[in-house]
Each structure stands twice: as structure tokens, then as C-alpha cells.
Tab-separated table of C-alpha atoms in Angstrom:
chain	number	residue	atom	x	y	z
A	1	MET	CA	82.391	82.583	144.487
A	2	THR	CA	79.879	85.377	144.869
A	3	SER	CA	80.422	87.865	147.648
A	4	ARG	CA	77.618	89.910	149.076
A	5	ALA	CA	77.589	93.663	149.450
A	6	SER	CA	78.789	95.030	152.788
A	7	ARG	CA	75.780	96.160	154.791
A	8	PHE	CA	76.068	99.447	156.668
A	9	GLY	CA	74.070	101.967	158.636
A	10	VAL	CA	74.412	105.729	158.806
A	11	VAL	CA	74.008	107.880	161.897
A	12	GLY	CA	73.220	111.443	160.861
A	13	LEU	CA	71.253	112.964	158.017
A	14	GLY	CA	73.247	116.060	157.114
A	15	TRP	CA	75.889	116.795	154.519
A	16	ARG	CA	78.370	114.309	155.996
A	17	ALA	CA	75.861	111.489	155.664
A	18	GLN	CA	74.987	112.551	152.109
A	19	TYR	CA	78.526	111.762	150.937
A	20	PHE	CA	78.267	108.171	152.154
A	21	LEU	CA	74.733	107.704	150.861
A	22	LYS	CA	75.603	109.052	147.412
A	23	LEU	CA	78.673	106.822	147.268
A	24	ALA	CA	76.601	103.784	148.265
A	25	ALA	CA	74.106	104.579	145.510
A	26	GLN	CA	76.971	104.435	142.993
A	27	LEU	CA	78.261	101.089	144.316
A	28	PRO	CA	75.220	98.850	144.851
A	29	ALA	CA	77.172	95.625	144.317
A	30	GLU	CA	79.711	96.596	146.975
A	31	VAL	CA	77.688	98.317	149.702
A	32	GLU	CA	74.080	98.380	150.881
A	33	VAL	CA	72.569	100.957	153.220
A	34	VAL	CA	70.447	99.019	155.723
A	35	GLY	CA	69.319	101.870	157.985
A	36	LEU	CA	69.478	105.514	158.933
A	37	VAL	CA	69.399	107.198	162.336
A	38	GLY	CA	68.565	110.873	162.800
A	39	ARG	CA	67.394	113.131	165.611
A	40	ASP	CA	64.369	114.481	163.758
A	41	PRO	CA	61.850	111.691	163.001
A	42	ALA	CA	60.262	113.596	160.099
A	43	LYS	CA	63.635	114.203	158.428
A	44	ALA	CA	64.626	110.603	159.075
A	45	GLU	CA	61.498	109.355	157.301
A	46	GLN	CA	62.146	111.686	154.358
A	47	ALA	CA	65.715	110.429	154.087
A	48	ALA	CA	64.510	106.828	154.397
A	49	ALA	CA	62.176	107.322	151.448
A	50	ARG	CA	64.858	109.040	149.380
A	51	TRP	CA	67.588	106.463	150.036
A	52	LYS	CA	65.280	103.434	150.235
A	53	ALA	CA	66.532	102.386	153.656
A	54	PRO	CA	64.549	102.187	156.901
A	55	ALA	CA	64.805	104.892	159.542
A	56	TYR	CA	65.454	104.026	163.185
A	57	GLY	CA	65.104	106.019	166.377
A	58	SER	CA	68.482	105.004	167.753
A	59	LEU	CA	71.702	103.292	166.830
A	60	SER	CA	70.849	100.340	169.055
A	61	ASP	CA	67.516	99.914	167.217
A	62	LEU	CA	69.290	99.896	163.855
A	63	VAL	CA	71.942	97.411	164.986
A	64	SER	CA	69.388	95.100	166.630
A	65	ALA	CA	67.150	95.041	163.568
A	66	GLN	CA	69.702	94.945	160.756
A	67	HIS	CA	73.024	93.615	162.122
A	68	PRO	CA	75.088	95.814	159.777
A	69	ASP	CA	78.708	94.998	158.980
A	70	PHE	CA	79.635	98.539	160.019
A	71	VAL	CA	78.091	101.894	160.904
A	72	VAL	CA	79.199	105.303	159.679
A	73	CYS	CA	78.855	108.033	162.261
A	74	ALA	CA	78.305	111.137	160.126
A	75	VAL	CA	77.599	113.769	162.761
A	76	PRO	CA	79.593	116.749	164.042
A	77	TRP	CA	82.414	115.903	166.440
A	78	PRO	CA	80.741	117.478	169.534
A	79	VAL	CA	77.667	115.272	168.984
A	80	ASN	CA	79.607	112.100	168.228
A	81	PRO	CA	80.473	110.925	171.767
A	82	GLY	CA	76.757	110.893	172.703
């Protein structure tokens, strides 16, 4: 039986997000980054090119388009509830 990689999205583009993205790059058979969400569209596009995953304007856009298995919220605590 072949299992597929878990598909996930990342909210945030800073150092927190980098840990998850670097880990995913080391484990391509286990996890696949299917989208990124960031506040700054230019930075989101740069990150999308670097990590080879599409950028989205909102979490709901990412979830609607990609249907990830889970989403990592990699933003500072004060920003997280929003």
C-alpha cells in the first residue's frame, strides 16, 4: 500500500514559517506544502517561488483551492486570533 504525503498550508512567512518549510523540503515523501498565506503580497510571491508552492491572499482562499490535510499557523501570538 502506498500512502500519499500529508498536504499542508502555512500561514505566515517569517522565521516561524521557515522552520516548517525547511522541514517539509527535507521530507518530500511525508509532507507537501500546498500553499502559503502572508500579509505582504510581494513577499508571499517571493516565498511561493522559493518554496514552489502557490501564494494565497487569505486562509480561506488556500483552504478552498487546495483542501490541505492541515494548516500551520506560524505567526506571532497576538496576530494569531485574527
